[in-house]
């Protein structure tokens, strides 16, 4: 027999005391999508500088600052003391991913907006320059961006990768939460971000050739993602008691159904099969697979954040 | 900062789990309603009639290698007097990274302030000449000891030198400074 009673008030006993709620998985998901868009569009500029882009693809880099702002609003809403958020920018702590993440977010705005500007169709730029004629030096900035597309594209790739990895590392460095405490979470969130970023781009009216290219590389991302998830689960399942208790949430525990249906079956395996079939039969990929990938990516963040908070060392508190 | 190293020692042989420490702390520190900075843990093991009961009064361990301090993006969580772990509520953004990082569940958001609250080892008393923490003062079985580990003659150093003891979750690697006598 083993019976435990305690008078403590904390998340293990009282479910209202959750650490993070829905805002955080939402932010992590949007952050991943932005990372994907930045890396994909940045690489597009670097690798295919001369090929003509569809209007949609030329304008889509603007999605990065927009989606990031939505994500940051969620992040801000999660703070219990939102008006102290500026304090993130009074310090830079290397031991705290949340600290350097805050700085990465700040750098992303100029980099993504300048590249989006430089990549926008000429008539769009002209129209806006006309409308914003009162803003001083805007034409100078515009010229500068157009002359520096390459370094800007590179900055987008690098910052996008940093953003994608940091969202995973943020959770991965928490030794107190065995489900998160894995070095795989950084690359996993990065690849999932790339895949959901590609899926987001595919929602828009791209040229056929662009759709085919994106969906082709997405197959690679999904395959790598499945591999990383397998490694993550194997790592936990072969770890200590706390890690095994954490991963058991996916094998018979409360998150089993959601994880295997939403993340694995619907979000990864189905789109992968659909994409393979599309390419075999030379069909131009549609939007349904993209929607599934986005659902899967969101479910992954949601489940990892919530299941992770339920994992802890507490089961070992009694084992001395 | 002083060159002291504050630590707490709890005698599990004499602790009866009366929760006086919880109430004493709540009163001293005006802890938010329905929250507590310390708590009593009771575990019964064995098969009837051979039962064994362990009772511990627990709180923040003021870890020497505290993950809550490492993850704090604002510098609000920091090392204070005698190596204790303190929170500057004015700097806290309520991001809750430290709650996620603490393996012991010692932290919570004070709903009245929107900032982190947790045990302070009563440094506001200790640093101003009151020799005891509030939980220690009210403990009717005198099971709680507090003192300086760097002073070999202090009560806590003497107890740890002579009695068998353990810390909670040593595998979490945080080097707790809250010890339990067997
Ligand atoms: S017990 Fe938790 S809150 Fe206290 S110092 Fe250790 S990690 Fe930080
Ligand atoms: S909740 Fe406050 S004390 Fe905790 S990590 Fe965030 S800013 Fe620091």
Coordinates of C-alpha atoms and ligand atoms in Angstrom, one line a residue:
Chain A
X1 CA 0.0 0.0 0.0
X2 CA 1.1 3.5 -0.6
X3 CA -0.9 6.5 0.3
X4 CA 0.1 10.1 -0.1
X5 CA -1.6 13.2 1.3
X6 CA -0.3 16.7 1.1
X7 CA -1.6 20.1 1.9
X8 CA 0.3 21.8 -1.0
X9 CA -1.4 24.1 -3.4
X10 CA 0.3 23.5 -6.8
X11 CA -0.3 22.3 -10.3
X12 CA 0.1 18.7 -9.5
X13 CA -2.8 18.8 -7.1
X14 CA -4.9 21.6 -8.3
X15 CA -5.6 21.6 -12.1
X16 CA -6.5 25.3 -12.1
X17 CA -2.9 26.0 -11.4
X18 CA -1.6 25.0 -14.8
X19 CA 1.6 26.7 -15.8
X20 CA 0.8 27.6 -19.4
X21 CA -2.6 27.6 -21.1
X22 CA -3.7 27.7 -24.7
X23 CA -1.8 30.9 -25.5
X24 CA 1.6 29.2 -25.4
X25 CA 0.9 26.4 -27.9
X26 CA -0.8 29.0 -30.2
X27 CA 2.3 31.1 -30.0
X28 CA 4.7 28.2 -30.5
X29 CA 2.6 27.1 -33.6
X30 CA 2.6 30.6 -35.1
X31 CA 6.3 31.0 -34.4
X32 CA 7.0 27.7 -36.2
X33 CA 4.9 28.8 -39.2
X34 CA 6.8 32.1 -39.3
X35 CA 10.1 30.3 -39.0
X36 CA 9.1 28.1 -42.0
X37 CA 7.9 31.0 -44.1
X38 CA 11.1 32.9 -43.5
X39 CA 13.4 30.0 -44.3
X40 CA 11.5 29.0 -47.3
X41 CA 11.0 32.4 -48.9
X42 CA 14.5 33.4 -47.9
X43 CA 16.0 30.3 -49.6
X44 CA 13.8 30.9 -52.6
X45 CA 15.4 34.3 -53.1
X46 CA 18.8 32.8 -52.6
X47 CA 18.4 29.8 -54.8
X48 CA 16.2 31.1 -57.5
X49 CA 16.9 34.8 -57.7
X50 CA 16.1 35.2 -61.4
X51 CA 13.0 32.9 -61.8
X52 CA 9.8 34.8 -62.0
X53 CA 7.6 34.4 -58.9
X54 CA 3.8 34.3 -58.8
X55 CA 2.2 37.4 -57.3
X56 CA 1.1 35.4 -54.2
X57 CA 4.6 34.1 -53.6
X58 CA 6.0 37.6 -54.0
X59 CA 3.6 39.0 -51.4
X60 CA 3.7 36.1 -48.9
X61 CA 6.9 37.1 -47.0
X62 CA 4.6 39.8 -45.5
X63 CA 2.9 37.0 -43.6
X64 CA 6.0 36.6 -41.4
X65 CA 5.7 39.9 -39.5
X66 CA 1.8 39.6 -39.5
X67 CA 1.7 36.1 -38.1
X68 CA 4.5 36.8 -35.7
X69 CA 2.6 39.8 -34.3
X70 CA -0.5 37.6 -33.7
X71 CA 1.7 35.1 -32.0
X72 CA 3.3 37.7 -29.8
X73 CA -0.1 39.0 -28.8
X74 CA -0.9 35.5 -27.5
X75 CA 2.5 35.4 -25.8
X76 CA 1.8 38.7 -24.1
X77 CA -1.6 37.6 -23.0
X78 CA -0.1 34.7 -21.2
X79 CA 2.0 37.0 -19.0
X80 CA 0.6 37.5 -15.6
X81 CA 2.2 40.9 -15.4
X82 CA 2.1 42.0 -19.1
X83 CA 3.2 45.5 -18.4
X84 CA 6.6 44.2 -17.2
X85 CA 7.2 42.7 -20.6
X86 CA 9.7 45.5 -21.5
X87 CA 11.9 44.1 -18.8
X88 CA 12.8 41.3 -21.2
X89 CA 14.8 43.9 -23.1
X90 CA 16.8 45.2 -20.1
X91 CA 18.9 42.0 -20.0
X92 CA 20.2 39.2 -22.1
X93 CA 20.6 36.0 -20.3
X94 CA 22.3 33.2 -22.2
X95 CA 21.0 30.5 -19.8
X96 CA 17.4 31.5 -20.5
X97 CA 16.0 30.6 -24.0
X98 CA 13.1 32.9 -23.2
X99 CA 15.5 35.8 -22.9
X100 CA 17.4 35.3 -26.2
X101 CA 14.1 34.3 -27.9
X102 CA 12.8 37.8 -27.0
X103 CA 15.7 39.4 -28.8
X104 CA 15.4 37.1 -31.8
X105 CA 11.7 38.2 -32.1
X106 CA 12.9 41.8 -32.1
X107 CA 15.4 41.2 -34.9
X108 CA 12.9 39.4 -37.1
X109 CA 10.7 42.4 -37.7
X110 CA 13.2 44.6 -39.7
X111 CA 14.7 41.6 -41.5
X112 CA 11.4 40.1 -42.6
X113 CA 9.8 43.4 -43.5
X114 CA 12.7 44.6 -45.6
X115 CA 12.9 41.4 -47.5
X116 CA 9.1 41.4 -48.0
X117 CA 9.4 44.9 -49.3
X118 CA 12.2 44.1 -51.7
X119 CA 10.4 41.1 -53.0
X120 CA 7.0 42.7 -53.5
X121 CA 5.9 43.4 -57.1
X122 CA 7.1 46.8 -58.4
X123 CA 3.7 48.3 -58.8
X124 CA 2.8 47.4 -55.2
X125 CA 6.0 49.2 -54.0
X126 CA 5.3 52.2 -56.2
X127 CA 1.7 52.5 -54.9
X128 CA 2.9 52.3 -51.2
X129 CA 5.8 54.7 -51.8
X130 CA 3.2 57.2 -53.2
X131 CA 0.9 56.7 -50.2
X132 CA 3.7 57.0 -47.7
X133 CA 5.5 59.8 -49.5
X134 CA 5.5 61.8 -46.2
X135 CA 7.7 59.3 -44.4
X136 CA 11.2 60.7 -44.6
X137 CA 13.9 58.6 -46.3
X138 CA 11.5 55.8 -47.1
X139 CA 12.6 55.7 -50.8
X140 CA 16.3 55.5 -49.6
X141 CA 15.4 52.5 -47.5
X142 CA 13.5 51.0 -50.3
X143 CA 16.5 51.3 -52.6
X144 CA 18.8 49.9 -50.0
X145 CA 16.5 46.8 -49.5
X146 CA 16.3 46.2 -53.3
X147 CA 20.1 46.3 -53.5
X148 CA 20.7 44.0 -50.6
X149 CA 18.2 41.2 -51.3
X150 CA 20.9 38.5 -50.9
X151 CA 22.1 39.4 -47.4
X152 CA 18.5 40.1 -46.4
X153 CA 17.4 36.7 -47.6
X154 CA 20.3 35.1 -45.8
X155 CA 19.3 37.0 -42.6
X156 CA 15.8 35.6 -43.0
X157 CA 17.0 32.0 -43.3
X158 CA 19.3 32.4 -40.2
X159 CA 16.7 34.2 -38.0
X160 CA 14.0 31.8 -39.1
X161 CA 16.1 28.8 -38.1
X162 CA 16.9 30.5 -34.8
X163 CA 13.2 31.2 -34.2
X164 CA 12.2 27.6 -35.1
X165 CA 14.9 26.0 -32.9
X166 CA 14.3 28.3 -30.0
X167 CA 10.6 27.5 -29.7
X168 CA 11.7 23.9 -29.1
X169 CA 14.7 24.6 -27.0
X170 CA 12.6 26.7 -24.7
X171 CA 10.8 23.6 -23.6
X172 CA 13.7 21.2 -24.2
X173 CA 15.9 22.8 -21.5
X174 CA 13.4 22.3 -18.7
X175 CA 15.0 19.4 -16.8
X176 CA 12.0 19.5 -14.4
X177 CA 9.6 18.3 -17.2
X178 CA 10.9 15.0 -18.5
X179 CA 8.6 15.0 -21.6
X180 CA 10.2 18.2 -22.8
X181 CA 13.7 17.5 -21.6
X182 CA 15.2 16.3 -24.9
X183 CA 17.6 17.9 -27.3
X184 CA 15.4 16.6 -30.1
X185 CA 12.6 19.1 -29.4
X186 CA 14.6 21.9 -31.0
X187 CA 15.1 20.3 -34.4
X188 CA 11.6 18.7 -34.2
X189 CA 9.9 22.0 -33.8
X190 CA 12.1 23.5 -36.5
X191 CA 11.2 20.8 -39.0
X192 CA 7.5 21.0 -38.0
X193 CA 7.8 24.7 -38.5
X194 CA 9.2 24.2 -42.0
X195 CA 6.5 21.8 -42.9
X196 CA 3.6 24.0 -41.5
X197 CA 5.3 27.0 -43.2
X198 CA 5.2 25.3 -46.5
X199 CA 1.6 24.3 -45.9
X200 CA 0.7 27.9 -45.1
X201 CA 2.2 29.1 -48.4
X202 CA 0.3 26.3 -50.2
X203 CA -3.0 27.8 -49.0
X204 CA -2.5 30.7 -51.4
X205 CA -2.7 31.0 -55.2
X206 CA 0.8 30.0 -56.2
X207 CA 1.9 29.0 -59.7
X208 CA 1.7 25.3 -60.4
X209 CA 5.4 24.8 -60.5
X210 CA 5.8 26.5 -57.1
X211 CA 3.1 24.3 -55.6
X212 CA 4.9 21.2 -56.9
X213 CA 8.3 22.3 -55.6
X214 CA 6.9 23.2 -52.1
X215 CA 4.9 20.0 -51.7
X216 CA 7.9 18.0 -52.9
X217 CA 10.2 19.5 -50.2
X218 CA 7.3 19.1 -47.7
X219 CA 7.4 15.4 -48.2
X220 CA 11.0 15.5 -47.0
X221 CA 10.1 17.6 -44.0
X222 CA 7.3 15.2 -43.0
X223 CA 9.6 12.2 -43.3
X224 CA 12.3 13.8 -41.2
X225 CA 9.7 14.9 -38.7
X226 CA 8.3 11.4 -38.3
X227 CA 11.9 10.2 -37.8
X228 CA 12.6 12.8 -35.1
X229 CA 9.3 12.0 -33.3
X230 CA 10.3 8.4 -33.2
X231 CA 13.8 9.3 -31.8
X232 CA 12.2 11.5 -29.2
X233 CA 9.8 8.8 -28.0
X234 CA 12.5 6.1 -28.0
X235 CA 14.8 8.4 -26.0
X236 CA 12.1 8.9 -23.4
X237 CA 11.0 5.3 -23.3
X238 CA 14.5 4.2 -22.7
X239 CA 15.2 6.9 -20.0
X240 CA 14.7 6.9 -16.3
X241 CA 11.4 6.4 -14.4
X242 CA 10.3 10.0 -14.8
X243 CA 10.9 10.0 -18.6
X244 CA 9.1 6.7 -19.0
X245 CA 6.1 7.9 -16.9
X246 CA 6.1 11.0 -19.2
X247 CA 6.0 9.1 -22.5
X248 CA 3.4 6.7 -21.1
X249 CA 1.0 9.6 -21.6
X250 CA 1.2 8.7 -25.3
X251 CA 1.1 4.9 -24.8
X252 CA -2.2 4.2 -23.0
X253 CA -2.2 7.5 -21.0
X254 CA -4.5 10.4 -21.4
X255 CA -3.0 11.8 -24.6
X256 CA -2.8 8.5 -26.5
X257 CA -5.8 9.1 -28.8
X258 CA -5.1 12.7 -29.5
X259 CA -1.4 12.2 -30.3
X260 CA -1.7 9.2 -32.6
X261 CA -4.8 10.4 -34.5
X262 CA -4.3 14.1 -34.7
X263 CA -0.5 14.4 -34.9
X264 CA 0.7 11.2 -36.4
X265 CA -2.2 9.9 -38.5
X266 CA -4.0 13.0 -39.6
X267 CA -1.2 15.5 -39.5
X268 CA 1.8 13.6 -40.8
X269 CA 1.1 10.1 -42.3
X270 CA -2.1 11.1 -44.3
X271 CA -0.5 14.2 -45.9
X272 CA 2.7 12.3 -46.7
X273 CA 0.7 9.5 -48.5
X274 CA -1.4 12.2 -50.3
X275 CA 1.7 14.0 -51.4
X276 CA 3.4 10.8 -52.7
X277 CA 0.3 9.9 -54.7
X278 CA 0.0 13.5 -56.1
X279 CA 3.6 13.3 -57.3
X280 CA 3.2 9.8 -58.7
X281 CA 0.2 10.8 -60.7
X282 CA 1.6 14.3 -61.5
X283 CA -1.4 16.0 -60.0
X284 CA -0.8 19.6 -58.9
X285 CA -1.1 19.5 -55.0
X286 CA -4.2 21.1 -53.6
X287 CA -5.0 22.7 -50.3
X288 CA -6.5 19.8 -48.3
X289 CA -3.1 18.3 -47.5
X290 CA -1.9 21.7 -46.4
X291 CA -4.8 22.1 -44.0
X292 CA -4.1 18.7 -42.6
X293 CA -0.4 19.6 -42.1
X294 CA -1.4 22.8 -40.3
X295 CA -3.8 20.9 -38.0
X296 CA -1.1 18.3 -37.2
X297 CA 1.5 21.0 -36.4
X298 CA -0.9 22.8 -34.1
X299 CA -1.9 19.6 -32.4
X300 CA 1.7 18.7 -31.9
X301 CA 2.4 22.0 -30.0
X302 CA -0.8 21.7 -28.0
X303 CA -0.2 18.2 -26.9
X304 CA 3.5 18.7 -26.2
X305 CA 2.8 21.8 -24.1
X306 CA 0.0 20.2 -22.0
X307 CA 1.4 16.7 -21.7
X308 CA 4.7 18.2 -20.7
X309 CA 3.2 20.2 -17.9
X310 CA 1.7 17.0 -16.6
X311 CA 5.1 15.3 -16.6
X312 CA 7.4 15.8 -13.6
X313 CA 9.6 14.2 -11.1
X314 CA 6.9 14.1 -8.5
X315 CA 6.3 10.4 -9.0
X316 CA 9.9 10.0 -7.8
X317 CA 9.4 12.2 -4.7
X318 CA 8.5 9.1 -2.8
X319 CA 11.4 7.0 -4.0
X320 CA 14.5 7.4 -1.9
Chain B
X1 CA 26.0 39.5 -0.3
X2 CA 27.1 37.7 2.8
X3 CA 29.5 34.7 2.7
X4 CA 26.9 32.7 4.5
X5 CA 25.1 29.6 3.1
X6 CA 21.7 29.3 4.6
X7 CA 20.1 25.9 4.8
X8 CA 17.1 24.3 6.4
X9 CA 17.0 21.0 8.1
X10 CA 13.8 19.1 9.0
X11 CA 13.7 16.2 11.4
X12 CA 11.3 13.7 9.9
X13 CA 11.4 11.6 13.1
X14 CA 9.7 14.4 15.1
X15 CA 7.5 16.1 12.5
X16 CA 3.9 15.2 13.2
X17 CA 2.4 17.0 10.2
X18 CA 0.4 19.5 12.2
X19 CA 0.7 22.2 9.5
X20 CA 1.5 24.9 12.0
X21 CA 4.4 25.8 9.7
X22 CA 2.0 26.4 6.8
X23 CA -0.2 28.7 8.9
X24 CA 2.7 30.4 10.5
X25 CA 4.2 31.2 7.1
X26 CA 0.8 32.3 5.7
X27 CA 0.4 34.7 8.5
X28 CA 4.0 36.1 8.5
X29 CA 4.2 36.6 4.8
X30 CA 0.5 37.4 4.0
X31 CA 0.4 34.6 1.4
X32 CA -2.5 34.8 -1.0
X33 CA -5.7 33.1 0.1
X34 CA -5.8 29.4 -0.7
X35 CA -2.1 29.3 -1.7
X36 CA 0.8 28.2 0.5
X37 CA 4.6 28.6 0.3
X38 CA 5.1 25.5 2.4
X39 CA 3.2 22.3 2.7
X40 CA 3.1 19.0 4.6
X41 CA 3.7 15.7 2.8
X42 CA 2.5 12.5 4.3
X43 CA 3.3 9.1 2.9
X44 CA 2.2 5.8 4.3
X45 CA 3.8 2.6 2.9
X46 CA 3.8 -1.1 3.8
X47 CA 1.2 -3.8 4.4
X48 CA -1.1 -3.7 7.4
X49 CA -0.2 -4.1 10.3
X50 CA 3.4 -3.2 9.3
X51 CA 2.8 0.3 8.1
X52 CA 5.4 3.0 7.9
X53 CA 4.6 6.7 7.8
X54 CA 6.9 9.5 6.6
X55 CA 5.9 13.1 7.3
X56 CA 7.8 16.1 5.9
X57 CA 7.2 19.8 5.9
X58 CA 8.4 20.9 2.5
X59 CA 9.1 24.2 0.7
X60 CA 11.4 25.8 -1.8
X61 CA 14.8 24.1 -1.5
X62 CA 16.8 27.2 -2.2
X63 CA 18.8 25.2 -4.7
X64 CA 22.5 26.0 -5.1
X65 CA 22.1 25.3 -8.9
X66 CA 18.6 26.7 -9.3
X67 CA 17.0 26.2 -12.7
X68 CA 14.4 28.8 -11.8
X69 CA 17.1 31.4 -11.7
X70 CA 18.7 30.2 -14.9
X71 CA 15.6 30.4 -17.0
X72 CA 14.3 33.7 -15.7
X73 CA 14.4 36.1 -18.7
X74 CA 14.0 39.3 -16.6
X75 CA 16.5 38.7 -13.8
X76 CA 13.6 38.7 -11.4
X77 CA 14.5 35.4 -9.9
X78 CA 18.0 35.7 -8.4
X79 CA 20.4 34.6 -5.7
X80 CA 20.0 36.6 -2.5
X81 CA 21.5 36.8 0.9
X82 CA 23.2 33.6 2.1
X83 CA 22.8 32.0 -1.3
X84 CA 19.0 31.9 -0.9
X85 CA 16.8 32.1 -4.0
X86 CA 14.7 35.2 -4.1
X87 CA 12.2 36.9 -6.4
X88 CA 12.0 40.6 -7.1
X89 CA 8.3 40.9 -7.8
X90 CA 8.7 44.3 -9.3
X91 CA 10.7 42.8 -12.1
X92 CA 8.6 39.7 -12.7
X93 CA 6.7 39.5 -15.9
X94 CA 4.7 36.4 -14.9
X95 CA 6.0 34.4 -17.8
X96 CA 6.0 31.3 -15.6
X97 CA 9.2 29.8 -17.1
X98 CA 10.5 29.4 -13.5
X99 CA 7.4 27.4 -12.5
X100 CA 8.0 25.1 -15.4
X101 CA 11.7 24.8 -14.5
X102 CA 11.3 24.0 -10.8
X103 CA 11.1 20.2 -10.3
X104 CA 9.6 20.6 -6.8
X105 CA 6.5 22.7 -7.6
X106 CA 7.6 25.3 -5.1
X107 CA 6.5 28.3 -7.1
X108 CA 3.1 29.8 -7.9
X109 CA 1.7 33.1 -9.3
X110 CA 0.3 35.3 -6.5
X111 CA -3.1 36.2 -8.0
X112 CA -3.2 39.5 -6.2
X113 CA 0.1 40.7 -7.6
X114 CA 0.5 38.8 -10.9
X115 CA 4.0 37.8 -9.9
X116 CA 5.8 34.8 -8.6
X117 CA 5.6 33.9 -4.9
X118 CA 7.5 31.3 -3.0
X119 CA 9.4 30.6 0.2
X120 CA 12.0 33.2 1.0
X121 CA 13.7 31.4 3.9
X122 CA 12.3 34.4 5.8
X123 CA 15.4 36.5 4.9
X124 CA 13.5 39.6 5.9
X125 CA 13.7 38.3 9.5
X126 CA 17.1 36.6 9.3
X127 CA 18.9 39.6 7.7
X128 CA 17.4 41.8 10.4
X129 CA 18.5 40.0 13.4
X130 CA 15.6 37.6 14.1
X131 CA 17.4 34.3 14.3
X132 CA 14.4 32.1 13.2
X133 CA 12.2 31.6 10.2
X134 CA 8.5 31.8 10.8
X135 CA 7.8 28.1 10.2
X136 CA 10.6 27.3 12.6
X137 CA 9.4 29.6 15.3
X138 CA 5.9 28.1 15.4
X139 CA 6.8 24.4 15.0
X140 CA 5.5 22.8 18.3
X141 CA 7.8 19.8 18.0
X142 CA 10.8 22.0 17.1
X143 CA 11.5 19.8 14.0
X144 CA 12.7 22.7 11.8
X145 CA 16.3 24.0 12.0
X146 CA 17.7 26.9 10.1
X147 CA 21.3 28.2 9.9
X148 CA 24.6 28.7 8.1
X149 CA 26.3 25.8 6.5
X150 CA 29.5 27.7 6.2
X151 CA 29.7 27.8 10.0
X152 CA 30.8 24.3 11.2
X153 CA 29.4 25.0 14.7
X154 CA 25.9 26.0 13.6
X155 CA 23.1 23.8 14.6
X156 CA 22.4 22.8 11.0
X157 CA 26.0 21.9 10.3
X158 CA 26.2 19.8 13.5
X159 CA 22.9 18.0 12.7
X160 CA 24.1 17.2 9.1
X161 CA 27.5 16.0 10.5
X162 CA 25.9 13.6 13.0
X163 CA 22.6 12.4 11.5
X164 CA 21.7 10.5 8.4
X165 CA 19.9 12.8 6.0
X166 CA 18.7 13.2 2.4
X167 CA 17.5 15.8 0.0
X168 CA 14.5 15.6 -2.3
X169 CA 15.0 14.5 -6.0
X170 CA 18.8 14.6 -5.9
X171 CA 18.7 13.3 -9.5
X172 CA 17.2 16.6 -10.6
X173 CA 20.7 18.0 -10.1
X174 CA 19.7 21.3 -8.5
X175 CA 21.7 20.9 -5.2
X176 CA 18.9 21.6 -2.7
X177 CA 19.8 23.2 0.6
X178 CA 16.8 21.8 2.4
X179 CA 17.8 18.6 4.2
X180 CA 15.7 15.9 5.8
X181 CA 16.9 13.9 8.8
X182 CA 16.1 10.2 8.6
Ligands
LIG1 S1 13.1 24.4 -5.1 FE1 12.4 25.2 -7.1 S2 11.9 27.3 -6.7 FE2 13.2 26.7 -5.0 S3 15.3 27.1 -5.7 FE3 14.9 25.0 -6.3 S4 14.2 25.1 -8.4 FE4 14.0 27.2 -7.5
LIG2 S1 7.6 34.3 -13.9 FE1 8.8 36.1 -13.1 S2 10.4 35.2 -11.8 FE2 9.5 33.5 -13.0 S3 10.9 33.3 -14.8 FE3 9.2 34.7 -15.5 S4 9.9 36.8 -15.0 FE4 11.3 35.3 -13.9

